[in-house]
């Protein structure tokens, strides 16, 4: 499931974007949720996940740029797309890592091309997140949110920081190619995220969430060097 939010104080514009976004993902057979907000203040009170945010820059009260800065200060990692009537405003968008901007009135062809680029970027962003396809449902999962991956037969179970477990069919070899060096295959049935490793003792990896993951004897020697390398790459 992809979670979309639209923040614009003009209802007709918000509804138009909602329709365009819904049509785009329906053609891709991908399920989404859409939340709409009429002000930056309302958006900043929202505490649920947002993967893609369409944000109007010119709004009463807290404008879109200030709203975006506050969201980034709160570690918002979603895709940000500005909506504006002034092209000059886009130069400020670099400060908040905006993906793109839409100039009112929105050109349908440009919108379609932008969404295609966005979807391709999300699907190929292996260093940041994993796109899980399960039937017609797609879910974007940040690498940081994955504690460990468990493989049972042909099914993969992603154990998340939230305690949620996401399952889907795939081969472990395919999954490994989509993950980065913070993940280590410590056992034929487990991949652990070293970010969430608390300690290692007597052939067991102890995760911050409390789980104990077995480390096979074949991989135990490599494990120590991998941990050291991880600390150099990700923590220093």
PDB file of C-alpha atoms in Angstrom:
ATOM      1  CA  UNK A   1       0.000   0.000   0.000  1.00  0.00           C
ATOM      2  CA  UNK A   2       1.303   3.441  -0.972  1.00  0.00           C
ATOM      3  CA  UNK A   3       0.196   6.307   1.269  1.00  0.00           C
ATOM      4  CA  UNK A   4      -0.383   9.628  -0.509  1.00  0.00           C
ATOM      5  CA  UNK A   5      -1.158  13.003   1.057  1.00  0.00           C
ATOM      6  CA  UNK A   6      -2.319  16.195  -0.654  1.00  0.00           C
ATOM      7  CA  UNK A   7      -2.104  19.564   1.095  1.00  0.00           C
ATOM      8  CA  UNK A   8      -3.684  22.490  -0.758  1.00  0.00           C
ATOM      9  CA  UNK A   9      -6.026  25.196   0.512  1.00  0.00           C
ATOM     10  CA  UNK A  10      -7.888  25.205  -2.824  1.00  0.00           C
ATOM     11  CA  UNK A  11     -10.320  22.291  -2.680  1.00  0.00           C
ATOM     12  CA  UNK A  12     -10.802  22.016  -6.436  1.00  0.00           C
ATOM     13  CA  UNK A  13      -7.008  21.677  -6.906  1.00  0.00           C
ATOM     14  CA  UNK A  14      -6.727  19.109  -4.132  1.00  0.00           C
ATOM     15  CA  UNK A  15      -9.584  17.084  -5.624  1.00  0.00           C
ATOM     16  CA  UNK A  16      -8.109  17.314  -9.120  1.00  0.00           C
ATOM     17  CA  UNK A  17      -4.751  15.952  -7.927  1.00  0.00           C
ATOM     18  CA  UNK A  18      -6.546  13.230  -5.986  1.00  0.00           C
ATOM     19  CA  UNK A  19      -8.353  12.122  -9.154  1.00  0.00           C
ATOM     20  CA  UNK A  20      -5.159  12.189 -11.239  1.00  0.00           C
ATOM     21  CA  UNK A  21      -3.179  10.234  -8.647  1.00  0.00           C
ATOM     22  CA  UNK A  22      -5.974   7.675  -8.248  1.00  0.00           C
ATOM     23  CA  UNK A  23      -6.225   7.190 -12.018  1.00  0.00           C
ATOM     24  CA  UNK A  24      -2.459   6.753 -12.376  1.00  0.00           C
ATOM     25  CA  UNK A  25      -2.100   4.062  -9.737  1.00  0.00           C
ATOM     26  CA  UNK A  26      -5.296   2.310 -10.808  1.00  0.00           C
ATOM     27  CA  UNK A  27      -3.760   1.826 -14.255  1.00  0.00           C
ATOM     28  CA  UNK A  28      -0.720   0.277 -12.522  1.00  0.00           C
ATOM     29  CA  UNK A  29      -2.974  -2.047 -10.473  1.00  0.00           C
ATOM     30  CA  UNK A  30      -1.462  -0.591  -7.305  1.00  0.00           C
ATOM     31  CA  UNK A  31      -3.448   0.168  -4.155  1.00  0.00           C
ATOM     32  CA  UNK A  32      -3.095   3.531  -2.441  1.00  0.00           C
ATOM     33  CA  UNK A  33      -4.605   5.599   0.338  1.00  0.00           C
ATOM     34  CA  UNK A  34      -5.097   9.352  -0.053  1.00  0.00           C
ATOM     35  CA  UNK A  35      -5.380  11.868   2.774  1.00  0.00           C
ATOM     36  CA  UNK A  36      -6.278  15.503   2.028  1.00  0.00           C
ATOM     37  CA  UNK A  37      -5.388  18.580   4.069  1.00  0.00           C
ATOM     38  CA  UNK A  38      -6.368  22.229   3.615  1.00  0.00           C
ATOM     39  CA  UNK A  39      -3.478  23.773   5.562  1.00  0.00           C
ATOM     40  CA  UNK A  40       0.063  23.177   6.716  1.00  0.00           C
ATOM     41  CA  UNK A  41      -1.145  23.245  10.312  1.00  0.00           C
ATOM     42  CA  UNK A  42      -3.505  20.312   9.687  1.00  0.00           C
ATOM     43  CA  UNK A  43      -0.823  18.362   7.871  1.00  0.00           C
ATOM     44  CA  UNK A  44       1.685  18.817  10.700  1.00  0.00           C
ATOM     45  CA  UNK A  45      -0.817  17.305  13.151  1.00  0.00           C
ATOM     46  CA  UNK A  46      -1.120  14.156  11.028  1.00  0.00           C
ATOM     47  CA  UNK A  47       0.815  11.286  12.572  1.00  0.00           C
ATOM     48  CA  UNK A  48       0.326   8.502  10.037  1.00  0.00           C
ATOM     49  CA  UNK A  49       2.692   7.337   7.315  1.00  0.00           C
ATOM     50  CA  UNK A  50       3.084   9.374   4.129  1.00  0.00           C
ATOM     51  CA  UNK A  51       5.035   7.993   1.166  1.00  0.00           C
ATOM     52  CA  UNK A  52       4.199  10.730  -1.364  1.00  0.00           C
ATOM     53  CA  UNK A  53       3.237  14.292  -0.441  1.00  0.00           C
ATOM     54  CA  UNK A  54       1.811  16.875  -2.839  1.00  0.00           C
ATOM     55  CA  UNK A  55       2.258  20.231  -1.078  1.00  0.00           C
ATOM     56  CA  UNK A  56       1.039  23.650  -2.178  1.00  0.00           C
ATOM     57  CA  UNK A  57       3.611  26.368  -1.529  1.00  0.00           C
ATOM     58  CA  UNK A  58       1.293  29.389  -1.366  1.00  0.00           C
ATOM     59  CA  UNK A  59      -1.105  28.770   1.527  1.00  0.00           C
ATOM     60  CA  UNK A  60      -2.518  30.927   4.308  1.00  0.00           C
ATOM     61  CA  UNK A  61      -0.939  30.481   7.710  1.00  0.00           C
ATOM     62  CA  UNK A  62       2.126  28.245   7.519  1.00  0.00           C
ATOM     63  CA  UNK A  63       3.066  28.152   3.843  1.00  0.00           C
ATOM     64  CA  UNK A  64       4.167  25.010   2.040  1.00  0.00           C
ATOM     65  CA  UNK A  65       7.885  25.747   2.202  1.00  0.00           C
ATOM     66  CA  UNK A  66       7.864  26.224   5.971  1.00  0.00           C
ATOM     67  CA  UNK A  67       5.685  23.139   6.347  1.00  0.00           C
ATOM     68  CA  UNK A  68       8.170  21.129   4.296  1.00  0.00           C
ATOM     69  CA  UNK A  69      11.113  22.370   6.375  1.00  0.00           C
ATOM     70  CA  UNK A  70       9.337  21.381   9.580  1.00  0.00           C
ATOM     71  CA  UNK A  71       8.513  17.934   8.179  1.00  0.00           C
ATOM     72  CA  UNK A  72      12.132  17.366   7.177  1.00  0.00           C
ATOM     73  CA  UNK A  73      13.229  18.497  10.642  1.00  0.00           C
ATOM     74  CA  UNK A  74      10.948  15.770  11.974  1.00  0.00           C
ATOM     75  CA  UNK A  75      12.804  13.247   9.779  1.00  0.00           C
ATOM     76  CA  UNK A  76      10.058  12.931   7.156  1.00  0.00           C
ATOM     77  CA  UNK A  77      11.546  10.691   4.450  1.00  0.00           C
ATOM     78  CA  UNK A  78       8.682  10.623   1.971  1.00  0.00           C
ATOM     79  CA  UNK A  79       8.696  11.931  -1.599  1.00  0.00           C
ATOM     80  CA  UNK A  80       7.862  15.650  -1.708  1.00  0.00           C
ATOM     81  CA  UNK A  81       6.249  17.288  -4.739  1.00  0.00           C
ATOM     82  CA  UNK A  82       5.483  20.998  -4.613  1.00  0.00           C
ATOM     83  CA  UNK A  83       2.480  22.677  -6.215  1.00  0.00           C
ATOM     84  CA  UNK A  84       3.000  26.334  -7.112  1.00  0.00           C
ATOM     85  CA  UNK A  85       1.943  29.193  -9.359  1.00  0.00           C
ATOM     86  CA  UNK A  86       5.421  30.724  -9.251  1.00  0.00           C
ATOM     87  CA  UNK A  87       8.254  28.895 -10.990  1.00  0.00           C
ATOM     88  CA  UNK A  88      10.824  30.974  -9.088  1.00  0.00           C
ATOM     89  CA  UNK A  89       9.773  29.339  -5.827  1.00  0.00           C
ATOM     90  CA  UNK A  90      11.162  26.035  -6.972  1.00  0.00           C
ATOM     91  CA  UNK A  91      14.735  27.147  -6.324  1.00  0.00           C
ATOM     92  CA  UNK A  92      14.018  26.962  -2.609  1.00  0.00           C
ATOM     93  CA  UNK A  93      12.821  23.385  -3.006  1.00  0.00           C
ATOM     94  CA  UNK A  94      16.390  22.086  -3.019  1.00  0.00           C
ATOM     95  CA  UNK A  95      16.615  22.903   0.684  1.00  0.00           C
ATOM     96  CA  UNK A  96      13.927  20.347   1.486  1.00  0.00           C
ATOM     97  CA  UNK A  97      14.902  17.718  -1.102  1.00  0.00           C
ATOM     98  CA  UNK A  98      11.808  18.036  -3.277  1.00  0.00           C
ATOM     99  CA  UNK A  99      11.419  15.430  -6.012  1.00  0.00           C
ATOM    100  CA  UNK A 100       9.678  17.795  -8.448  1.00  0.00           C
ATOM    101  CA  UNK A 101       7.160  20.621  -8.672  1.00  0.00           C
ATOM    102  CA  UNK A 102       3.885  21.132 -10.494  1.00  0.00           C
ATOM    103  CA  UNK A 103       3.013  24.571 -11.849  1.00  0.00           C
ATOM    104  CA  UNK A 104      -0.639  25.587 -11.788  1.00  0.00           C
ATOM    105  CA  UNK A 105      -2.588  25.001 -13.967  1.00  0.00           C
ATOM    106  CA  UNK A 106      -1.202  21.466 -13.984  1.00  0.00           C
ATOM    107  CA  UNK A 107      -0.370  19.983 -17.355  1.00  0.00           C
ATOM    108  CA  UNK A 108      -1.757  16.434 -17.579  1.00  0.00           C
ATOM    109  CA  UNK A 109       1.027  15.107 -19.792  1.00  0.00           C
ATOM    110  CA  UNK A 110       3.731  16.519 -17.533  1.00  0.00           C
ATOM    111  CA  UNK A 111       1.966  15.054 -14.505  1.00  0.00           C
ATOM    112  CA  UNK A 112       1.883  11.614 -16.148  1.00  0.00           C
ATOM    113  CA  UNK A 113       5.594  11.762 -17.047  1.00  0.00           C
ATOM    114  CA  UNK A 114       6.499  12.903 -13.544  1.00  0.00           C
ATOM    115  CA  UNK A 115       4.526  10.069 -11.957  1.00  0.00           C
ATOM    116  CA  UNK A 116       6.235   7.528 -14.215  1.00  0.00           C
ATOM    117  CA  UNK A 117       9.629   8.875 -13.115  1.00  0.00           C
ATOM    118  CA  UNK A 118       8.529   8.834  -9.503  1.00  0.00           C
ATOM    119  CA  UNK A 119       7.335   5.233  -9.661  1.00  0.00           C
ATOM    120  CA  UNK A 120      10.546   4.131 -11.380  1.00  0.00           C
ATOM    121  CA  UNK A 121      12.586   5.952  -8.725  1.00  0.00           C
ATOM    122  CA  UNK A 122      10.643   4.271  -5.922  1.00  0.00           C
ATOM    123  CA  UNK A 123      11.014   0.843  -7.493  1.00  0.00           C
ATOM    124  CA  UNK A 124      14.743   1.257  -8.023  1.00  0.00           C
ATOM    125  CA  UNK A 125      15.654   2.964  -4.764  1.00  0.00           C
ATOM    126  CA  UNK A 126      17.371  -0.134  -3.396  1.00  0.00           C
ATOM    127  CA  UNK A 127      19.604   1.878  -1.066  1.00  0.00           C
ATOM    128  CA  UNK A 128      16.647   3.481   0.662  1.00  0.00           C
ATOM    129  CA  UNK A 129      13.594   1.263   0.529  1.00  0.00           C
ATOM    130  CA  UNK A 130      12.091  -1.955  -0.681  1.00  0.00           C
ATOM    131  CA  UNK A 131       9.016  -2.096  -2.895  1.00  0.00           C
ATOM    132  CA  UNK A 132       7.045  -5.207  -1.966  1.00  0.00           C
ATOM    133  CA  UNK A 133       4.504  -6.435  -4.502  1.00  0.00           C
ATOM    134  CA  UNK A 134       1.836  -8.775  -3.150  1.00  0.00           C
ATOM    135  CA  UNK A 135      -0.883  -9.444  -5.677  1.00  0.00           C
ATOM    136  CA  UNK A 136      -2.267  -6.032  -6.621  1.00  0.00           C
ATOM    137  CA  UNK A 137      -1.003  -4.419  -3.445  1.00  0.00           C
ATOM    138  CA  UNK A 138       2.320  -2.582  -3.308  1.00  0.00           C
ATOM    139  CA  UNK A 139       4.056  -1.464  -0.131  1.00  0.00           C
ATOM    140  CA  UNK A 140       7.155   0.703   0.228  1.00  0.00           C
ATOM    141  CA  UNK A 141       9.234  -0.314   3.238  1.00  0.00           C
ATOM    142  CA  UNK A 142      12.243   1.676   4.401  1.00  0.00           C
ATOM    143  CA  UNK A 143      15.379  -0.381   4.998  1.00  0.00           C
ATOM    144  CA  UNK A 144      15.622   1.296   8.402  1.00  0.00           C
ATOM    145  CA  UNK A 145      12.281  -0.206   9.399  1.00  0.00           C
ATOM    146  CA  UNK A 146      13.351  -3.791   8.698  1.00  0.00           C
ATOM    147  CA  UNK A 147      14.794  -5.598  11.742  1.00  0.00           C
ATOM    148  CA  UNK A 148      15.318  -8.935  10.025  1.00  0.00           C
ATOM    149  CA  UNK A 149      14.061 -11.068   7.154  1.00  0.00           C
ATOM    150  CA  UNK A 150      12.979 -14.651   7.684  1.00  0.00           C
ATOM    151  CA  UNK A 151      12.670 -17.156   4.849  1.00  0.00           C
ATOM    152  CA  UNK A 152      10.319 -20.116   5.172  1.00  0.00           C
ATOM    153  CA  UNK A 153      10.002 -22.255   2.032  1.00  0.00           C
ATOM    154  CA  UNK A 154       9.349 -19.765  -0.787  1.00  0.00           C
ATOM    155  CA  UNK A 155       7.881 -17.086   1.451  1.00  0.00           C
ATOM    156  CA  UNK A 156       9.736 -14.125   2.938  1.00  0.00           C
ATOM    157  CA  UNK A 157       8.675 -12.517   6.202  1.00  0.00           C
ATOM    158  CA  UNK A 158       9.889  -8.984   6.928  1.00  0.00           C
ATOM    159  CA  UNK A 159       9.912  -8.284  10.664  1.00  0.00           C
ATOM    160  CA  UNK A 160       9.589  -4.539  11.160  1.00  0.00           C
ATOM    161  CA  UNK A 161      10.453  -2.128  13.959  1.00  0.00           C
ATOM    162  CA  UNK A 162       6.710  -1.611  14.521  1.00  0.00           C
ATOM    163  CA  UNK A 163       6.385  -5.377  15.275  1.00  0.00           C
ATOM    164  CA  UNK A 164       4.381  -5.746  12.053  1.00  0.00           C
ATOM    165  CA  UNK A 165       5.299  -8.689   9.824  1.00  0.00           C
ATOM    166  CA  UNK A 166       4.983  -8.303   6.056  1.00  0.00           C
ATOM    167  CA  UNK A 167       5.026 -11.500   4.009  1.00  0.00           C
ATOM    168  CA  UNK A 168       5.355 -12.060   0.278  1.00  0.00           C
ATOM    169  CA  UNK A 169       6.617 -14.654  -2.183  1.00  0.00           C
ATOM    170  CA  UNK A 170      10.133 -14.235  -3.533  1.00  0.00           C
ATOM    171  CA  UNK A 171      13.464 -16.031  -3.658  1.00  0.00           C
ATOM    172  CA  UNK A 172      16.067 -15.154  -1.055  1.00  0.00           C
ATOM    173  CA  UNK A 173      18.614 -14.631  -3.846  1.00  0.00           C
ATOM    174  CA  UNK A 174      16.391 -11.926  -5.360  1.00  0.00           C
ATOM    175  CA  UNK A 175      15.884 -10.225  -2.020  1.00  0.00           C
ATOM    176  CA  UNK A 176      19.622 -10.076  -1.332  1.00  0.00           C
ATOM    177  CA  UNK A 177      20.219  -8.141  -4.575  1.00  0.00           C
ATOM    178  CA  UNK A 178      17.668  -5.500  -3.506  1.00  0.00           C
ATOM    179  CA  UNK A 179      19.233  -4.846  -0.101  1.00  0.00           C
ATOM    180  CA  UNK A 180      22.458  -3.017   0.754  1.00  0.00           C
ATOM    181  CA  UNK A 181      25.492  -3.706   2.940  1.00  0.00           C
ATOM    182  CA  UNK A 182      23.698  -3.060   6.214  1.00  0.00           C
ATOM    183  CA  UNK A 183      22.020  -6.460   5.746  1.00  0.00           C
ATOM    184  CA  UNK A 184      23.885  -9.703   6.428  1.00  0.00           C
ATOM    185  CA  UNK A 185      22.759 -13.214   5.641  1.00  0.00           C
ATOM    186  CA  UNK A 186      23.747 -14.849   8.906  1.00  0.00           C
ATOM    187  CA  UNK A 187      21.908 -18.086   8.200  1.00  0.00           C
ATOM    188  CA  UNK A 188      20.297 -19.710   5.186  1.00  0.00           C
ATOM    189  CA  UNK A 189      16.910 -18.688   6.604  1.00  0.00           C
ATOM    190  CA  UNK A 190      17.735 -15.223   7.981  1.00  0.00           C
ATOM    191  CA  UNK A 191      18.954 -11.809   6.881  1.00  0.00           C
ATOM    192  CA  UNK A 192      19.525  -9.312   9.675  1.00  0.00           C
ATOM    193  CA  UNK A 193      19.760  -5.538   9.595  1.00  0.00           C
ATOM    194  CA  UNK A 194      23.002  -4.684  11.382  1.00  0.00           C
ATOM    195  CA  UNK A 195      21.522  -1.323  12.369  1.00  0.00           C
ATOM    196  CA  UNK A 196      19.246  -3.180  14.793  1.00  0.00           C
ATOM    197  CA  UNK A 197      21.864  -5.606  16.108  1.00  0.00           C
ATOM    198  CA  UNK A 198      22.356  -5.305  19.865  1.00  0.00           C
ATOM    199  CA  UNK A 199      24.953  -8.011  20.513  1.00  0.00           C
ATOM    200  CA  UNK A 200      26.365 -11.315  19.309  1.00  0.00           C
ATOM    201  CA  UNK A 201      27.217 -14.255  21.543  1.00  0.00           C
ATOM    202  CA  UNK A 202      27.525 -18.040  21.239  1.00  0.00           C
ATOM    203  CA  UNK A 203      26.199 -18.248  17.716  1.00  0.00           C
ATOM    204  CA  UNK A 204      23.220 -15.966  18.366  1.00  0.00           C
ATOM    205  CA  UNK A 205      22.574 -12.449  17.105  1.00  0.00           C
ATOM    206  CA  UNK A 206      20.541 -10.490  19.653  1.00  0.00           C
ATOM    207  CA  UNK A 207      18.403  -7.794  18.054  1.00  0.00           C
ATOM    208  CA  UNK A 208      17.320  -4.548  19.738  1.00  0.00           C
ATOM    209  CA  UNK A 209      13.703  -5.692  19.436  1.00  0.00           C
ATOM    210  CA  UNK A 210      14.418  -8.739  21.595  1.00  0.00           C
ATOM    211  CA  UNK A 211      14.589 -11.475  18.947  1.00  0.00           C
ATOM    212  CA  UNK A 212      17.421 -13.989  18.888  1.00  0.00           C
ATOM    213  CA  UNK A 213      18.615 -14.934  15.390  1.00  0.00           C
ATOM    214  CA  UNK A 214      20.899 -17.926  14.797  1.00  0.00           C
ATOM    215  CA  UNK A 215      24.230 -17.351  13.054  1.00  0.00           C
ATOM    216  CA  UNK A 216      25.463 -20.451  11.241  1.00  0.00           C
ATOM    217  CA  UNK A 217      28.972 -21.740  11.900  1.00  0.00           C
ATOM    218  CA  UNK A 218      29.828 -21.229   8.228  1.00  0.00           C
ATOM    219  CA  UNK A 219      29.072 -17.518   8.538  1.00  0.00           C
ATOM    220  CA  UNK A 220      30.257 -16.834  12.089  1.00  0.00           C
ATOM    221  CA  UNK A 221      33.838 -15.945  11.096  1.00  0.00           C
ATOM    222  CA  UNK A 222      32.657 -13.555   8.405  1.00  0.00           C
ATOM    223  CA  UNK A 223      30.150 -11.997  10.785  1.00  0.00           C
ATOM    224  CA  UNK A 224      32.771 -10.208  12.910  1.00  0.00           C
ATOM    225  CA  UNK A 225      34.465  -8.575   9.927  1.00  0.00           C
ATOM    226  CA  UNK A 226      31.097  -7.597   8.460  1.00  0.00           C
ATOM    227  CA  UNK A 227      30.143  -5.853  11.701  1.00  0.00           C
ATOM    228  CA  UNK A 228      33.392  -3.869  11.691  1.00  0.00           C
ATOM    229  CA  UNK A 229      32.895  -2.888   8.064  1.00  0.00           C
ATOM    230  CA  UNK A 230      29.326  -1.833   8.783  1.00  0.00           C
ATOM    231  CA  UNK A 231      30.487   0.430  11.602  1.00  0.00           C
ATOM    232  CA  UNK A 232      32.917   2.143   9.242  1.00  0.00           C
ATOM    233  CA  UNK A 233      30.346   2.627   6.486  1.00  0.00           C
ATOM    234  CA  UNK A 234      27.211   3.496   8.403  1.00  0.00           C
ATOM    235  CA  UNK A 235      28.085   4.679  11.912  1.00  0.00           C
ATOM    236  CA  UNK A 236      31.269   6.694  11.539  1.00  0.00           C
TER     237      UNK A 236
END
